[in-house]
């Protein structure tokens, strides 16, 4: 790819077709996709109902701008908020959703300080990059947006020491996906929420990767009983169509009036037609129960067949956001699995990140577990011989 900036270390395959969990490269080789396009294709590739919704919208109208009312935006916003006293700002990505959240928090509170966490990831534009607690993300770009401070994750003492009445907001992920698939402690999260309320800081939850059923509930924070002031969505909201959403409590709307923020393509009809169908699917009776049953089945297999291996340190995560920490480097395992027809990701130098579609079958889970076990055993034998 000589004419594209090399901002990604790309795998040497070109995927040209996908259906459900299976993708095909231009050479005709098929793979089980347990990446879901990095937690995007939560309903699998090209689900029939979403494809039909997109085709119908394409035949009518594509784009009108946000200068006109849009019933489709209101319909999707209601599905996202479930009728609660919340409002939605539509954009095109998780990064943009997080930028909107940061702007809203500062404008509403009139304060600048924002606390985020070490090993967090919130995006790569200047605001979201400044919120990200990983030095490697911002190297070489000069001064960051001021006002951000980072504290250790799951450490209530460090958080208490940093939080004060000058804090506009606290931004966090309930599972640090890019940071190594590190789940937050539920008691810690609840105390963070309580302390935020005590000093008047807004609680922002980045649900870009954990949301849209990925962890077993529509939004990950629902499992813990959190009530964030703001949360952000993207990835699975569009199942491959670019869309993001910043969701805030209704009392915050006074800070986001006309002209305060915007997006040319945010809330476009093509992406929203897909998002509406995706949300309706996930809200169907039994859908998330089925996801949880399959996720529990997969987790049990991994604990029985994979976690017991000598080169595996731990299996962790929630739902279908799974991390496998290894004793050695993760990349050779990813490569050998790819060669054998299974696509997964890394989350740091020694963590495998596994993100199957929520619609994955039990047979596909069995097949993936078998491949994973065999490859890890091969890697273990190779390291012992070496």
Short mmCIF file of C-alpha atoms in Angstrom, two decimals, residues 107-375:
data_model
loop_
_atom_site.label_atom_id
_atom_site.label_comp_id
_atom_site.label_asym_id
_atom_site.label_seq_id
_atom_site.Cartn_x
_atom_site.Cartn_y
_atom_site.Cartn_z
CA UNK A 107 -18.44 23.87 29.33
CA UNK A 108 -21.12 22.72 31.76
CA UNK A 109 -18.97 22.82 34.89
CA UNK A 110 -16.83 25.81 33.95
CA UNK A 111 -13.83 23.82 35.18
CA UNK A 112 -10.80 22.49 33.33
CA UNK A 113 -9.34 19.59 35.29
CA UNK A 114 -10.19 16.11 34.02
CA UNK A 115 -8.99 12.90 35.66
CA UNK A 116 -8.38 9.80 33.56
CA UNK A 117 -6.42 6.63 34.24
CA UNK A 118 -3.09 5.05 33.45
CA UNK A 119 -3.25 2.60 30.50
CA UNK A 120 -6.56 4.09 29.35
CA UNK A 121 -7.38 4.68 25.69
CA UNK A 122 -9.88 7.28 24.50
CA UNK A 123 -8.75 8.12 20.95
CA UNK A 124 -6.10 9.82 18.85
CA UNK A 125 -7.31 13.38 18.23
CA UNK A 126 -5.72 15.98 20.50
CA UNK A 127 -8.40 16.04 23.19
CA UNK A 128 -8.96 12.29 23.33
CA UNK A 129 -5.22 11.65 23.03
CA UNK A 130 -4.65 14.00 25.96
CA UNK A 131 -7.19 11.96 27.93
CA UNK A 132 -5.38 8.72 27.10
CA UNK A 133 -3.07 7.48 29.83
CA UNK A 134 -0.45 5.92 27.55
CA UNK A 135 2.68 7.91 26.73
CA UNK A 136 3.32 5.92 23.54
CA UNK A 137 0.12 7.32 22.01
CA UNK A 138 1.20 10.96 22.22
CA UNK A 139 4.93 10.74 21.56
CA UNK A 140 6.19 13.29 19.06
CA UNK A 141 3.08 15.46 18.88
CA UNK A 142 4.22 18.26 21.14
CA UNK A 143 2.20 19.75 23.96
CA UNK A 144 -1.08 18.07 24.84
CA UNK A 145 -4.32 19.77 25.81
CA UNK A 146 -3.72 21.04 29.37
CA UNK A 147 -5.78 20.06 32.37
CA UNK A 148 -5.58 16.27 32.21
CA UNK A 149 -4.17 14.16 35.01
CA UNK A 150 -3.76 10.38 35.18
CA UNK A 151 -4.04 8.12 38.21
CA UNK A 152 -3.58 4.35 38.62
CA UNK A 153 -6.60 2.25 37.64
CA UNK A 154 -8.45 0.40 40.41
CA UNK A 155 -6.58 2.43 43.06
CA UNK A 156 -9.03 4.32 45.26
CA UNK A 157 -6.34 5.92 47.44
CA UNK A 158 -4.62 7.54 44.45
CA UNK A 159 -7.98 8.67 43.09
CA UNK A 160 -9.03 10.25 46.38
CA UNK A 161 -5.75 12.17 46.52
CA UNK A 162 -6.25 13.65 43.03
CA UNK A 163 -9.99 14.39 43.06
CA UNK A 164 -11.01 17.83 44.30
CA UNK A 165 -13.67 20.48 43.80
CA UNK A 166 -11.77 21.88 40.81
CA UNK A 167 -12.36 18.65 38.87
CA UNK A 168 -14.72 19.00 35.91
CA UNK A 169 -14.98 15.29 35.15
CA UNK A 170 -13.62 11.81 35.60
CA UNK A 171 -13.38 9.69 32.44
CA UNK A 172 -12.94 5.91 32.53
CA UNK A 173 -13.51 2.57 30.85
CA UNK A 174 -15.09 -0.26 32.83
CA UNK A 175 -12.66 -2.59 31.04
CA UNK A 176 -9.44 -1.16 29.63
CA UNK A 177 -9.50 -2.89 26.25
CA UNK A 178 -6.42 -1.38 24.61
CA UNK A 179 -4.64 -1.31 27.97
CA UNK A 180 -4.57 -5.10 28.32
CA UNK A 181 -8.22 -6.11 28.86
CA UNK A 182 -8.13 -5.00 32.50
CA UNK A 183 -11.56 -5.03 34.22
CA UNK A 184 -12.38 -2.40 36.81
CA UNK A 185 -13.22 -3.54 40.31
CA UNK A 186 -16.96 -3.01 40.86
CA UNK A 187 -16.50 -1.64 44.38
CA UNK A 188 -13.89 0.79 43.08
CA UNK A 189 -16.24 2.01 40.33
CA UNK A 190 -19.07 2.60 42.78
CA UNK A 191 -16.79 4.55 45.11
CA UNK A 192 -15.48 6.62 42.20
CA UNK A 193 -19.08 7.49 41.32
CA UNK A 194 -19.90 8.40 44.92
CA UNK A 195 -16.83 10.62 45.24
CA UNK A 196 -17.59 12.37 41.93
CA UNK A 197 -21.05 13.27 43.17
CA UNK A 198 -19.58 14.52 46.43
CA UNK A 199 -17.34 17.11 44.73
CA UNK A 200 -19.62 17.89 41.77
CA UNK A 201 -17.45 16.24 39.10
CA UNK A 202 -19.17 14.62 36.13
CA UNK A 203 -18.65 10.89 35.58
CA UNK A 204 -17.93 10.01 31.94
CA UNK A 205 -17.87 6.35 30.93
CA UNK A 206 -16.25 5.43 27.62
CA UNK A 207 -18.38 2.54 26.32
CA UNK A 208 -16.93 2.61 22.81
CA UNK A 209 -15.56 -0.94 23.13
CA UNK A 210 -17.57 -2.31 26.07
CA UNK A 211 -20.98 -1.11 24.90
CA UNK A 212 -23.57 -2.50 22.49
CA UNK A 213 -23.82 -5.90 24.13
CA UNK A 214 -20.11 -6.67 24.04
CA UNK A 215 -19.89 -7.39 27.78
CA UNK A 216 -23.32 -9.01 28.12
CA UNK A 217 -25.56 -6.00 28.74
CA UNK A 218 -26.41 -3.25 26.27
CA UNK A 219 -24.02 -0.96 28.15
CA UNK A 220 -21.30 -2.34 30.37
CA UNK A 221 -21.97 0.05 33.25
CA UNK A 222 -25.44 -1.47 33.69
CA UNK A 223 -23.91 -4.58 35.24
CA UNK A 224 -22.48 -2.53 38.10
CA UNK A 225 -25.39 -0.20 38.75
CA UNK A 226 -23.57 2.95 37.67
CA UNK A 227 -25.42 6.09 36.60
CA UNK A 228 -22.93 8.10 34.51
CA UNK A 229 -23.56 11.74 33.70
CA UNK A 230 -22.18 11.08 30.22
CA UNK A 231 -21.34 7.95 28.27
CA UNK A 232 -20.01 7.41 24.78
CA UNK A 233 -20.72 4.81 22.10
CA UNK A 234 -19.41 3.89 18.65
CA UNK A 235 -18.04 0.64 17.15
CA UNK A 236 -20.94 -1.82 17.58
CA UNK A 237 -23.52 0.96 17.22
CA UNK A 238 -22.96 0.89 13.45
CA UNK A 239 -21.67 -2.66 12.90
CA UNK A 240 -19.23 -1.24 10.34
CA UNK A 241 -20.98 1.99 9.37
CA UNK A 242 -19.15 4.98 10.90
CA UNK A 243 -21.17 6.36 13.80
CA UNK A 244 -20.57 7.59 17.32
CA UNK A 245 -22.82 8.93 20.05
CA UNK A 246 -22.26 11.03 23.15
CA UNK A 247 -25.10 10.54 25.63
CA UNK A 248 -25.64 13.01 28.46
CA UNK A 249 -28.17 13.63 31.19
CA UNK A 250 -30.83 16.15 30.25
CA UNK A 251 -29.64 18.79 32.70
CA UNK A 252 -26.41 19.13 30.70
CA UNK A 253 -28.21 20.36 27.57
CA UNK A 254 -27.96 23.99 28.69
CA UNK A 255 -24.23 23.87 27.88
CA UNK A 256 -24.66 22.44 24.39
CA UNK A 257 -26.86 24.92 22.58
CA UNK A 258 -26.81 25.88 18.92
CA UNK A 259 -23.28 26.52 17.66
CA UNK A 260 -21.52 24.98 20.66
CA UNK A 261 -20.57 21.79 18.83
CA UNK A 262 -21.27 20.10 15.52
CA UNK A 263 -20.48 17.44 12.95
CA UNK A 264 -21.10 17.60 9.21
CA UNK A 265 -21.70 13.87 8.86
CA UNK A 266 -22.78 13.12 12.42
CA UNK A 267 -26.22 11.52 12.55
CA UNK A 268 -26.31 10.87 8.82
CA UNK A 269 -29.21 8.79 7.59
CA UNK A 270 -27.19 5.84 6.27
CA UNK A 271 -25.44 5.16 9.58
CA UNK A 272 -28.61 5.80 11.58
CA UNK A 273 -30.67 3.39 9.49
CA UNK A 274 -28.18 0.69 10.46
CA UNK A 275 -27.96 1.79 14.10
CA UNK A 276 -31.73 1.65 14.48
CA UNK A 277 -31.89 -1.93 13.20
CA UNK A 278 -28.94 -2.95 15.39
CA UNK A 279 -30.52 -1.49 18.54
CA UNK A 280 -33.87 -3.11 17.77
CA UNK A 281 -32.11 -6.45 17.34
CA UNK A 282 -30.21 -6.16 20.62
CA UNK A 283 -33.37 -5.16 22.48
CA UNK A 284 -35.28 -8.23 21.29
CA UNK A 285 -36.34 -10.58 24.07
CA UNK A 286 -33.70 -13.22 24.67
CA UNK A 287 -30.94 -11.70 22.54
CA UNK A 288 -28.61 -10.66 25.35
CA UNK A 289 -29.49 -13.76 27.38
CA UNK A 290 -28.24 -15.83 24.44
CA UNK A 291 -25.06 -13.73 24.26
CA UNK A 292 -24.39 -14.34 27.95
CA UNK A 293 -25.01 -18.08 27.64
CA UNK A 294 -22.51 -18.36 24.78
CA UNK A 295 -19.99 -16.11 26.53
CA UNK A 296 -20.18 -18.26 29.68
CA UNK A 297 -19.71 -21.39 27.57
CA UNK A 298 -16.65 -19.87 25.88
CA UNK A 299 -15.17 -18.69 29.17
CA UNK A 300 -15.58 -22.15 30.70
CA UNK A 301 -13.83 -23.75 27.72
CA UNK A 302 -10.97 -21.27 27.96
CA UNK A 303 -10.55 -21.88 31.68
CA UNK A 304 -10.60 -25.66 31.22
CA UNK A 305 -8.47 -25.98 28.06
CA UNK A 306 -6.34 -22.83 27.78
CA UNK A 307 -5.78 -21.20 31.18
CA UNK A 308 -4.23 -24.44 32.46
CA UNK A 309 -1.37 -24.25 29.93
CA UNK A 310 2.05 -23.34 31.29
CA UNK A 311 2.47 -20.39 28.93
CA UNK A 312 -0.86 -18.80 29.96
CA UNK A 313 -0.94 -16.53 33.02
CA UNK A 314 -4.63 -15.59 33.14
CA UNK A 315 -7.93 -15.40 31.30
CA UNK A 316 -9.96 -12.29 32.09
CA UNK A 317 -12.62 -9.96 30.77
CA UNK A 318 -16.39 -9.93 30.58
CA UNK A 319 -18.83 -11.30 28.03
CA UNK A 320 -17.20 -11.41 24.61
CA UNK A 321 -14.38 -9.00 25.52
CA UNK A 322 -11.74 -11.52 26.55
CA UNK A 323 -8.06 -11.15 27.36
CA UNK A 324 -5.57 -14.00 27.66
CA UNK A 325 -2.33 -12.96 29.33
CA UNK A 326 0.67 -14.99 28.20
CA UNK A 327 4.07 -15.64 29.71
CA UNK A 328 5.63 -14.75 26.35
CA UNK A 329 4.95 -12.42 23.41
CA UNK A 330 1.45 -12.46 21.96
CA UNK A 331 2.25 -11.60 18.33
CA UNK A 332 3.69 -15.02 17.33
CA UNK A 333 0.50 -16.64 18.61
CA UNK A 334 -1.66 -14.23 16.61
CA UNK A 335 0.36 -14.97 13.47
CA UNK A 336 0.16 -18.76 13.82
CA UNK A 337 -3.57 -18.57 14.51
CA UNK A 338 -4.03 -16.40 11.42
CA UNK A 339 -2.13 -18.95 9.35
CA UNK A 340 -4.53 -21.59 10.71
CA UNK A 341 -7.68 -19.61 9.95
CA UNK A 342 -8.48 -17.76 13.19
CA UNK A 343 -8.23 -13.98 13.50
CA UNK A 344 -7.65 -12.45 16.95
CA UNK A 345 -5.89 -9.33 18.27
CA UNK A 346 -3.36 -8.26 20.87
CA UNK A 347 -3.78 -5.81 23.75
CA UNK A 348 -0.20 -5.05 24.66
CA UNK A 349 2.94 -7.13 24.17
CA UNK A 350 1.77 -10.30 25.93
CA UNK A 351 -2.04 -10.22 25.92
CA UNK A 352 -4.33 -11.83 23.35
CA UNK A 353 -7.60 -9.95 22.82
CA UNK A 354 -10.56 -12.01 21.61
CA UNK A 355 -13.70 -10.27 20.33
CA UNK A 356 -16.04 -12.65 18.49
CA UNK A 357 -19.36 -11.41 17.10
CA UNK A 358 -22.20 -11.68 19.58
CA UNK A 359 -23.92 -13.90 17.02
CA UNK A 360 -21.10 -16.49 17.01
CA UNK A 361 -22.28 -20.12 17.11
CA UNK A 362 -21.35 -22.74 19.68
CA UNK A 363 -19.65 -24.74 16.92
CA UNK A 364 -17.51 -21.73 16.01
CA UNK A 365 -16.58 -21.25 19.67
CA UNK A 366 -15.53 -24.91 19.83
CA UNK A 367 -13.45 -24.56 16.67
CA UNK A 368 -11.73 -21.39 17.87
CA UNK A 369 -10.93 -22.88 21.28
CA UNK A 370 -9.45 -25.97 19.63
CA UNK A 371 -7.22 -23.83 17.39
CA UNK A 372 -6.18 -21.60 20.26
CA UNK A 373 -5.25 -24.54 22.47
CA UNK A 374 -3.26 -26.25 19.70
CA UNK A 375 -1.33 -23.13 18.75
#
